[in-house]
Coordinates of C-alpha atoms in Angstrom, one line a residue:
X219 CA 19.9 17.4 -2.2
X220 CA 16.9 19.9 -2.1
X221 CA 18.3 23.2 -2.0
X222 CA 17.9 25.0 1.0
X223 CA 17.9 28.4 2.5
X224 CA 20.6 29.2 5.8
X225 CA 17.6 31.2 7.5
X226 CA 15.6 28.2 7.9
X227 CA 18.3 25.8 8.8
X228 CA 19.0 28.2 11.4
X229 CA 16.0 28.3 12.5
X230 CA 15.0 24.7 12.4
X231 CA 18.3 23.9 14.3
X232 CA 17.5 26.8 17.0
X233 CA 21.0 28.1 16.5
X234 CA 22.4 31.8 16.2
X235 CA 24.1 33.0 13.1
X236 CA 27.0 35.0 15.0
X237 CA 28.9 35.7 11.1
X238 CA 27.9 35.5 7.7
X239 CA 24.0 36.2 5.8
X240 CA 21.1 34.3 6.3
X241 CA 20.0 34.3 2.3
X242 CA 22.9 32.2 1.8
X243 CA 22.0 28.7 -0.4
X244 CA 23.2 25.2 1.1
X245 CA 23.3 23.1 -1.8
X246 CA 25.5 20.1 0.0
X247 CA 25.5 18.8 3.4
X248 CA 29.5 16.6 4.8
X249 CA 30.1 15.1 7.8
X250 CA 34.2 15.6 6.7
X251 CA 36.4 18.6 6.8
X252 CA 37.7 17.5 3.8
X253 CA 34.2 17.6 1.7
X254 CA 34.1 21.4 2.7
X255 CA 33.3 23.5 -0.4
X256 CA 31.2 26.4 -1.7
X257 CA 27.4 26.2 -0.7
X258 CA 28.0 23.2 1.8
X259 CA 27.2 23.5 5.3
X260 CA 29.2 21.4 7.6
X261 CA 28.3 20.3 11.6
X262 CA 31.8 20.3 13.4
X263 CA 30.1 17.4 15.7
X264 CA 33.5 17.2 17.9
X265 CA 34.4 19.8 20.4
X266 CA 37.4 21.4 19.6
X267 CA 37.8 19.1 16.6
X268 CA 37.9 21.5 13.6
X269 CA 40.9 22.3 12.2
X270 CA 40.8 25.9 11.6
X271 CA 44.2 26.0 10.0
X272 CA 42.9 24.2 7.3
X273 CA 39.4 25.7 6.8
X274 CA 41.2 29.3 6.7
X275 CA 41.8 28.5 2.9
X276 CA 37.7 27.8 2.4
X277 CA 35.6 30.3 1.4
X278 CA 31.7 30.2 0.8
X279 CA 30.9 27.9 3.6
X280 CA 28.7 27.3 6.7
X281 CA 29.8 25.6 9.4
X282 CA 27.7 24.8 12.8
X283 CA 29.5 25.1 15.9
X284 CA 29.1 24.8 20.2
X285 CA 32.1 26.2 20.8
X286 CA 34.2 29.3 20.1
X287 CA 37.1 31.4 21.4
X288 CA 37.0 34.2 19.0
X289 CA 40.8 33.3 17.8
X290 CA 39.6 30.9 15.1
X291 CA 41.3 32.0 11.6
X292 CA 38.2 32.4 9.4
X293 CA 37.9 33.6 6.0
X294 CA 34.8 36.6 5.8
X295 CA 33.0 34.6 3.4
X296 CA 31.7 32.1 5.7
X297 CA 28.6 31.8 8.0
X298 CA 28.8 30.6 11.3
X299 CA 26.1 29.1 13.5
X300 CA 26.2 28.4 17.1
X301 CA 24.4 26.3 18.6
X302 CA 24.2 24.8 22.8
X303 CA 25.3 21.2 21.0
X304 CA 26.5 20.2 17.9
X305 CA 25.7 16.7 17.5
X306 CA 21.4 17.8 19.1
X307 CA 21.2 20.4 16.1
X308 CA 22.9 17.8 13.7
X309 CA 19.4 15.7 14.8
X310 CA 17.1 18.2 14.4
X311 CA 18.6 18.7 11.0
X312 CA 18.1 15.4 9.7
X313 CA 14.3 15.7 11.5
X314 CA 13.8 18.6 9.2
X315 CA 15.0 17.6 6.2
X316 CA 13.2 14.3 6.1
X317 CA 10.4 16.2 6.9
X318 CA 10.2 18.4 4.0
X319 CA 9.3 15.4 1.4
X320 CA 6.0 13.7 2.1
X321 CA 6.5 10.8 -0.3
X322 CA 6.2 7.0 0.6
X323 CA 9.1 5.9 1.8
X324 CA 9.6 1.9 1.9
X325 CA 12.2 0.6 4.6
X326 CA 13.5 -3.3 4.1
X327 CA 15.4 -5.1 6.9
X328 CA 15.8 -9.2 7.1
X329 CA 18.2 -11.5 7.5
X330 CA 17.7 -12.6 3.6
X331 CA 15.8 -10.9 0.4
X332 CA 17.0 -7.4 1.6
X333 CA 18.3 -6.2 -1.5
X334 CA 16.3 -8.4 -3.9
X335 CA 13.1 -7.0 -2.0
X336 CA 14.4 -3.8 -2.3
X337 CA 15.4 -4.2 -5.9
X338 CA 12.0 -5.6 -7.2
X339 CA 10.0 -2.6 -5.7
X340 CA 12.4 -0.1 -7.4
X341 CA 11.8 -2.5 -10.7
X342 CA 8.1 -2.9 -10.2
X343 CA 7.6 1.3 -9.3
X344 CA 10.2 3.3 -11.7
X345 CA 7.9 2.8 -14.4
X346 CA 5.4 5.1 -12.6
X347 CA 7.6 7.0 -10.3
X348 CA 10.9 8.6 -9.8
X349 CA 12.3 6.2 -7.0
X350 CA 15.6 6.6 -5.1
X351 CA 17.0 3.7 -3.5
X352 CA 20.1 2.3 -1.3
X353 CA 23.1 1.2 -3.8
X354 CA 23.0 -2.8 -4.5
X355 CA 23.6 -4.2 -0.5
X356 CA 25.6 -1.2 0.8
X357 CA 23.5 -0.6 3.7
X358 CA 26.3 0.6 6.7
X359 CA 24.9 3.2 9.3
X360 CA 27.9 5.5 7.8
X361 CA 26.1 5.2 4.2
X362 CA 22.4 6.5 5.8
X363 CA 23.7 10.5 5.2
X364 CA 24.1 10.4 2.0
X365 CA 20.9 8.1 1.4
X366 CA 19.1 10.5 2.7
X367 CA 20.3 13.5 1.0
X368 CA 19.8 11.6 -2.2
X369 CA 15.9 12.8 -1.6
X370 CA 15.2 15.7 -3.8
X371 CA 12.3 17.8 -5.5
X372 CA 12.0 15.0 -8.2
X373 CA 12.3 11.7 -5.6
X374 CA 8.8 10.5 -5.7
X375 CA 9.6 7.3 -3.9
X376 CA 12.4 5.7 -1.5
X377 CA 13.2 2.4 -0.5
X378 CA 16.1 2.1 1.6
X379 CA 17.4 -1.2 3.0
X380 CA 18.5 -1.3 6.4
X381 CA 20.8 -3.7 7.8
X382 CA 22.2 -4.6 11.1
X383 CA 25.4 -5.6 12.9
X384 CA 23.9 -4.4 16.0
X385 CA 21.0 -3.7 18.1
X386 CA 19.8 -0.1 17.4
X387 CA 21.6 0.0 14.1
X388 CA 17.4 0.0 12.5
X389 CA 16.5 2.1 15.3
X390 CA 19.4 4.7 13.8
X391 CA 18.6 4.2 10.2
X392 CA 15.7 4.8 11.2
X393 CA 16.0 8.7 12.3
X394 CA 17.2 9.2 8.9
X395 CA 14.8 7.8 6.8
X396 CA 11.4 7.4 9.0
X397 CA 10.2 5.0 6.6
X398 CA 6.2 5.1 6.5
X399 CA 5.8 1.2 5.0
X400 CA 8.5 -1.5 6.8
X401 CA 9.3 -4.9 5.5
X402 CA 10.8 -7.5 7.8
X403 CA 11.1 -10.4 5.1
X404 CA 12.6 -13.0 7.9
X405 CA 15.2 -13.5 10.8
X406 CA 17.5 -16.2 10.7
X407 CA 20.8 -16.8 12.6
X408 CA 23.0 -14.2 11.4
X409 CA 24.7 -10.8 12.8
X410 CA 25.2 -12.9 16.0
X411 CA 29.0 -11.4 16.1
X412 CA 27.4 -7.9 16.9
X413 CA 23.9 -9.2 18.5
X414 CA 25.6 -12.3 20.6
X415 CA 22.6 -13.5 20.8
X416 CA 19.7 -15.0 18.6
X417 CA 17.4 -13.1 21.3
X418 CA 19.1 -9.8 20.7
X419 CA 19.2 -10.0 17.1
X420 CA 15.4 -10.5 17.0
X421 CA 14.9 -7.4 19.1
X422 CA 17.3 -5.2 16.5
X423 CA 14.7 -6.3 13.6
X424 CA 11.7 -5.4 15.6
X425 CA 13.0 -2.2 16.1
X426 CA 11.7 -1.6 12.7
X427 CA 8.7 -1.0 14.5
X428 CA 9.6 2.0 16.5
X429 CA 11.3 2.9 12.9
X430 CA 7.7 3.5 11.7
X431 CA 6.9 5.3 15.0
X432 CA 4.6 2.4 15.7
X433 CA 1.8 3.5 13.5
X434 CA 3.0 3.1 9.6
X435 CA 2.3 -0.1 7.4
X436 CA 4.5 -3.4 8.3
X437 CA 4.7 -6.2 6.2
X438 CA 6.2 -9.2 7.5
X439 CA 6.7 -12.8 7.1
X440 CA 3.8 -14.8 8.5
X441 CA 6.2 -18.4 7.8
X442 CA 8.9 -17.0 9.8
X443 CA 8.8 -18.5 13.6
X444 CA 11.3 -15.4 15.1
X445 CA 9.3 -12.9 13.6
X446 CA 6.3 -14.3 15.9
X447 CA 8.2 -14.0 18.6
X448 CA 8.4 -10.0 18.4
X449 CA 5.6 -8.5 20.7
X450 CA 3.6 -5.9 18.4
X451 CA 1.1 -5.3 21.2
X452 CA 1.5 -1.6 21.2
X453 CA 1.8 -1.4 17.4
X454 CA -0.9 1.3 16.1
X455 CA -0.5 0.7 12.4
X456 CA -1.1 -1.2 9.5
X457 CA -0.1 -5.1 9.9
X458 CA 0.1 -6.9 6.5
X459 CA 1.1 -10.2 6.3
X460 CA 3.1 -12.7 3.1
X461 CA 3.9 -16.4 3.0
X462 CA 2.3 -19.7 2.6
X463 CA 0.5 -19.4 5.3
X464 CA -3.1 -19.6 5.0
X465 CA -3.1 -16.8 7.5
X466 CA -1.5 -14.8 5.1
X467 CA -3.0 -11.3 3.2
X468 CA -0.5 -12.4 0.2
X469 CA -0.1 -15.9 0.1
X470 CA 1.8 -18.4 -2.3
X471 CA -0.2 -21.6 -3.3
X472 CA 0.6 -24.1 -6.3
X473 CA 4.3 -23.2 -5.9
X474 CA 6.5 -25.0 -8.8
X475 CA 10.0 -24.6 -10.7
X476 CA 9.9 -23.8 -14.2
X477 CA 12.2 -22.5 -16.7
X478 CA 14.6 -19.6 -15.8
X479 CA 12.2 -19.3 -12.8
X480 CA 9.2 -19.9 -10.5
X481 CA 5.3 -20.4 -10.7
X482 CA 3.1 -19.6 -8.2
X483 CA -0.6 -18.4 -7.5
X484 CA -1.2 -15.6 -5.6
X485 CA -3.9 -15.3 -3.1
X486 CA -5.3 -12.0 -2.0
X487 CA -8.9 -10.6 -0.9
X488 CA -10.6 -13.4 -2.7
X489 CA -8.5 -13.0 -6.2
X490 CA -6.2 -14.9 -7.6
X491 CA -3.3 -14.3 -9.8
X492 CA -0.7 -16.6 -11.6
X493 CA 3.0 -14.9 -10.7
X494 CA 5.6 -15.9 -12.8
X495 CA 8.9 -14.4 -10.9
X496 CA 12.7 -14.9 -12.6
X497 CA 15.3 -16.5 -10.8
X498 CA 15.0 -20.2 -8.7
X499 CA 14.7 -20.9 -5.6
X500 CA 11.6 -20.8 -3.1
X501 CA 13.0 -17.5 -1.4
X502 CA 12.8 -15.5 -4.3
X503 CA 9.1 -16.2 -3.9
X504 CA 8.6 -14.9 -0.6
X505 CA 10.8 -12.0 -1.6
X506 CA 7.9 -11.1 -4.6
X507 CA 5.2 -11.3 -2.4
X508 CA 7.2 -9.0 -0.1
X509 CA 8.0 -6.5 -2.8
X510 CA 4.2 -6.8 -4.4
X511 CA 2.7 -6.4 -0.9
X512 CA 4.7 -3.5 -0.6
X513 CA 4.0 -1.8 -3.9
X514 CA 0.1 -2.2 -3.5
X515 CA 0.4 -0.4 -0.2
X516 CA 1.7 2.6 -2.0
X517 CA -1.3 2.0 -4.2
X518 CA 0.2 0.2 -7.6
X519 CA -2.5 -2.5 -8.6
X520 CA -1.5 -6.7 -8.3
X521 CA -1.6 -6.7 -11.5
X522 CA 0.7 -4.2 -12.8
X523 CA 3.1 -5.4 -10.0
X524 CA 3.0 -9.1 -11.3
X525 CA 3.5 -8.0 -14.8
X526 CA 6.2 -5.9 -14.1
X527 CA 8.2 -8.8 -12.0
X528 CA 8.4 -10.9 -15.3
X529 CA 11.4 -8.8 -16.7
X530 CA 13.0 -8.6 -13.4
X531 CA 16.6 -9.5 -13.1
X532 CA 18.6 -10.5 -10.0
X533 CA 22.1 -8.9 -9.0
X534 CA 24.8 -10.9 -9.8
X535 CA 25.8 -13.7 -7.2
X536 CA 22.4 -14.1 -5.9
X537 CA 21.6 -17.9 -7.4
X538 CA 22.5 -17.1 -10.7
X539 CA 23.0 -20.1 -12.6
X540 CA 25.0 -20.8 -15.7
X541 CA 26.0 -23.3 -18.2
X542 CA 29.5 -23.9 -17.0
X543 CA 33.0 -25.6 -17.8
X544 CA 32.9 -29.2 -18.6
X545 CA 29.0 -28.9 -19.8
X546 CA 28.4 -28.7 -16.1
X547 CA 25.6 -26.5 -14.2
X548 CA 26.8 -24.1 -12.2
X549 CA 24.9 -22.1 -9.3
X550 CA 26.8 -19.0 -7.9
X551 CA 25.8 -17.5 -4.8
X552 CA 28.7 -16.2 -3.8
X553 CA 27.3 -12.6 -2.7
X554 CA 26.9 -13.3 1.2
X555 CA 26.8 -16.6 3.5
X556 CA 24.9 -17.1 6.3
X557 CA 22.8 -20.3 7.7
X558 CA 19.8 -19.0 6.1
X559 CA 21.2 -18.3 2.7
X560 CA 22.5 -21.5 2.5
X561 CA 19.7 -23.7 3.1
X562 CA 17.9 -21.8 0.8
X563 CA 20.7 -22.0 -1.8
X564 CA 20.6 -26.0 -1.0
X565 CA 17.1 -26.5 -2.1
X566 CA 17.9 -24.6 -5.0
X567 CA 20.3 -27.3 -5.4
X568 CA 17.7 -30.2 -4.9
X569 CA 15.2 -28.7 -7.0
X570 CA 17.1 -28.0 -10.0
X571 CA 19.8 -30.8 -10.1
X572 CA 17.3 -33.7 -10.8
X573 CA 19.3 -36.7 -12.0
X574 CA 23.0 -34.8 -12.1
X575 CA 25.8 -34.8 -9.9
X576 CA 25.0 -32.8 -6.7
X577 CA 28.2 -30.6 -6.0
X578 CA 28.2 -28.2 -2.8
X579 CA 31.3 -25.9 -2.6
X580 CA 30.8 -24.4 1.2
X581 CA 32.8 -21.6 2.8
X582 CA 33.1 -19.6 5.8
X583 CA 30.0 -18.5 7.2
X584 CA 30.2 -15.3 8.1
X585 CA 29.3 -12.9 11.2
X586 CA 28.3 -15.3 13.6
X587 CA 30.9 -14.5 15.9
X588 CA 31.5 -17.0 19.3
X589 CA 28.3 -19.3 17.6
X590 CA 30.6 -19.8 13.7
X591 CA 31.7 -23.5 14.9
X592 CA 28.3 -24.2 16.7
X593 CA 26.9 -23.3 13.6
X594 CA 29.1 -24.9 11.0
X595 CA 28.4 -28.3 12.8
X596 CA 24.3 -27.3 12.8
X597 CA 24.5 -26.8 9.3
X598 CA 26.3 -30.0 8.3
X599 CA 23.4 -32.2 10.0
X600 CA 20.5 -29.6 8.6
X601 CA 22.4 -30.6 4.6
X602 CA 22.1 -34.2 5.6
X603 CA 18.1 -33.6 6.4
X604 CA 17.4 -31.8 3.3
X605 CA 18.7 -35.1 1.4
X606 CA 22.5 -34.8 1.2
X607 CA 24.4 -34.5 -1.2
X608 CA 26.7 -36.7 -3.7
X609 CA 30.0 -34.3 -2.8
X610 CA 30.0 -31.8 -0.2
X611 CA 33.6 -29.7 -0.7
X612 CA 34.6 -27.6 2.5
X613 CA 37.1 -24.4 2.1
X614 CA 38.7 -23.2 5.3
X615 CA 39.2 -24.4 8.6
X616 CA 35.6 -23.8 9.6
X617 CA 33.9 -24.7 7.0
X618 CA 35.6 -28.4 7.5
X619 CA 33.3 -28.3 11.0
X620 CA 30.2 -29.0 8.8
X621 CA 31.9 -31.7 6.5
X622 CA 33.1 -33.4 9.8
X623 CA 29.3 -32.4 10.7
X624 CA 28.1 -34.0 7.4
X625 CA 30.2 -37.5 7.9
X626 CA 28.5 -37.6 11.4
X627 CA 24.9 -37.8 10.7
X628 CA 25.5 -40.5 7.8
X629 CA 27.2 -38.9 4.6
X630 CA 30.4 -41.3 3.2
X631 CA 33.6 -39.7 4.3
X632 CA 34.9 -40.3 0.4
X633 CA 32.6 -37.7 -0.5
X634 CA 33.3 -34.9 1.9
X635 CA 36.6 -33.1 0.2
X636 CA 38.3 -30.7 2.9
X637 CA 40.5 -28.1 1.2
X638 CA 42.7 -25.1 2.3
X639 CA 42.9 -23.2 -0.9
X640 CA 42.0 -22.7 -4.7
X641 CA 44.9 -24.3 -6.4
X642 CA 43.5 -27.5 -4.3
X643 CA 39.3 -26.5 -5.1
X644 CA 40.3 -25.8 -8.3
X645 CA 41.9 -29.8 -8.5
X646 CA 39.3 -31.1 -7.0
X647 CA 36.7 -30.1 -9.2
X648 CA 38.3 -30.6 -12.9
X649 CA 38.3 -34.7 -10.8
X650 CA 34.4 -34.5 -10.0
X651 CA 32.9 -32.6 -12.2
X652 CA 31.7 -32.4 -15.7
X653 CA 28.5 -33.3 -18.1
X654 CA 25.7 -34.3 -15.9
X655 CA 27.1 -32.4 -13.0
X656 CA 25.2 -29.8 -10.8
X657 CA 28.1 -27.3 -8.7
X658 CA 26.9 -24.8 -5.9
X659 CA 28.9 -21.9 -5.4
X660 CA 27.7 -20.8 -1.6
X661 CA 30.9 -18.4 -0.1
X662 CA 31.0 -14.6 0.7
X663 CA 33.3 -13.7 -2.0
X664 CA 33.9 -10.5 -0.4
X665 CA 35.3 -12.3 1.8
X666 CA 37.8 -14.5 0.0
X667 CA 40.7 -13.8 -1.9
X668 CA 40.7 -13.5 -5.4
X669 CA 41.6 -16.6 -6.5
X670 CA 38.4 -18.3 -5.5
X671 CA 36.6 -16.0 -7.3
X672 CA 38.9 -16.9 -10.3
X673 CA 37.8 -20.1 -9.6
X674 CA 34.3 -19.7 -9.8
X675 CA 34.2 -17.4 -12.7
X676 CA 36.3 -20.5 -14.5
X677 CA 33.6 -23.3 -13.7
X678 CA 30.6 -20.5 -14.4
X679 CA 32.2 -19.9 -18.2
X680 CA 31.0 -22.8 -20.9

């Protein structure tokens, strides 16, 4: 955090300091009582909800308050601030703090390619600048304080992912970080537990555009059929657009698989550029353009960006694949599960499996809420139109909804295996599997207990 002087906090916040002096340094801002320390200001955004008792032992503190009696058992060295309401001068805080760094500052949502977005403009930009980001796919509303106090004298560039459970969840990440560039990379069927509704979860993306304040740079997906369907008739800004769609500004042509990666050439203003980007799968490709598209906003040249994405390197989970047990192939994309991320993990599968043994291992889907069987079954027919598969294995009760899916729309029951646990996945495979064979990992290990994920780190190992 940028150091920061009580008199203007006070100020900024319209409060009154009614104990303590002005000149004092906040070094640290908490939302806890417990975080309280020396140099740390605190905003008691409860009525009637700090425990004095406790705080009478703290020395070296501010604290803002809307309420007093006069009784409260304070140590001298501590400055108080009052203010008409707590939680209104927390906001006007945060207003003022983001306000004191004009730097670029890149905001991702998107049902997939959040984090690898994210994580290939950090890539692509630390070379150049000093770039604070969101930690690997922790994204909850709870993390956005500390995110944003992670901005200092030296941050020269943020990129912050911002996910959602909810409707108004970007809107609130939002306040904090008032990104001035905003990626939507594209909006599947997910979050529908918190959204209800395909509808609603549409709208909580395209709140990226208030986000911006309706006037920054947005980059979206011009592929993606739901993100057509927001209404950016009021939008006063920048809109660039990524895809294979001719109507693209960065656009993907000559698209092919090679090794430890993908090929593509990049069209732009009349130029062309061959992008080789690590990792399979034809997601990862839209997730480059998003993350180059972004980067050459902020004004780093095609060029340096494509160069830079060759020594790029995916989290772990994300489609990783390995040489595994029994001189199998193994794919593990165990990170998160949702339709989207596992059709795009299945023509991973198709593309890379060739003449071996097509193995899908399939579990719960997650966050879908009352839609999870409607969307088990969905995704058990969509398998069976991308070509199916030679064994589809099923873990969980709901999972089985898309093997019974799968069987329905033409795949032989003999190869749909239904199990409960790992014990009986781990059986199943030392049957099927070996030299020539081709296994998909797609579960949200997070999720799971940890014997699956023993089980998948056994079939990843050689």
């Amino acid at each position: 955090m940028k150091p920061l002087l009580l008199k203007d906090i006070v100020r900024e916040i319209d409060g009154s300091l009614v104990k303590g002096n002005e000149e004092s340094t906040i070094q640290k801002v908490v939302k806890r009582q417990s975080n309280i320390d020396q140099h740390v200001l605190y905003f008691c955004h409860v009525p009637n909800a700090c425990n004095w008792d406790l705080l009478k032992t703290k020395q070296g503190y501010s604290i803002v308050v809307d309420h007093l009696t006069g009784e409260e058992p304070i140590h001298k060295d501590v400055n108080i601030i009052l203010v008409n309401d707590c939680k209104e001068a927390y906001w006007k805080f945060i207003c003022y703090y983001r306000s004191l760094f004009d730097i670029p500052v890149i905001g991702v949502t998107g049902t997939c390619g959040k984090t690898t977005t994210k994580d290939m403009v950090n890539h692509i930009a630390k070379e150049d600048l000093m770039v604070h980001k969101t930690f690997q796919s922790q994204n909850g509303l709870h993390l956005n304080h500390g995110y944003l106090f992670g901005l200092d004298d030296s941050t020269q560039l943020a990129v912050f992912e911002m996910g959602v459970a909810y409707r108004g969840n970007v809107r609130s990440s939002g306040r904090y970080f008032r990104p001035t560039v905003g990626v939507i990379t594209n909006i599947g069927e997910a979050h529908l537990e918190g959204c209800r509704t395909l509808e609603n979860y549409i709208k909580a993306k395209a709140e990226m555009l208030e986000a911006l304040s309706y006037k920054g740079i947005l980059i979206i997906n011009a592929d993606d059929e739901n993100i057509k369907k927001i209404d950016m008739s009021n939008y006063q800004g920048k809109i660039i657009s990524f895809g294979v769609n001719e109507e693209a500004n960065y656009r993907a042509d000559k698209i092919s698989y090679v090794n430890e990666g993908m090929n593509y050439t990049l069209l732009n203003s009349g130029k062309q550029y061959t992008v080789f980007v690590p990792g399979y799968g034809e997601h990862n490709i839209f997730n480059s353009l998003a993350a180059i598209a972004a980067c050459h906003s902020i004004g780093i040249s095609i060029e340096t960006c494509i160069n830079r994405l060759q020594t790029f390197r995916t989290m772990s989970r994300h489609v990783k694949i390995y040489e595994g047990y029994n001189q199998s192939m193994v794919i593990d994309d165990t990170w998160s599960c949702n339709p989207s991320s596992v059709k795009a993990a299945m023509q991973v599968l198709k593309n890379i499996s060739k003449d071996s043994k097509e193995i899908f291992v399939l579990g719960k889907m997650q966050r879908l809420g009352k839609h999870l069987q409607e969307q088990h079954i969905k995704i058990g027919k969509t398998l069976m139109e991308m070509g199916g598969l030679d064994y589809l294995i099923t873990v969980g009760s709901h999972a089985k909804l898309t093997g019974m899916s799968a069987i329905e729309n033409g795949m032989d029951a003999s190869k749909v295996i239904m199990v409960d646990d790992a014990s009986e996945l781990d059986s199943v495979l030392e049957e099927i599997s070996g030299e020539n064979s081709c296994i998909l990992f797609k579960m949200s290990l997070g999720k799971m207990k940890s014997e699956y994920r023993q089980v998948v780190v056994k079939y990843r190992q050689a």
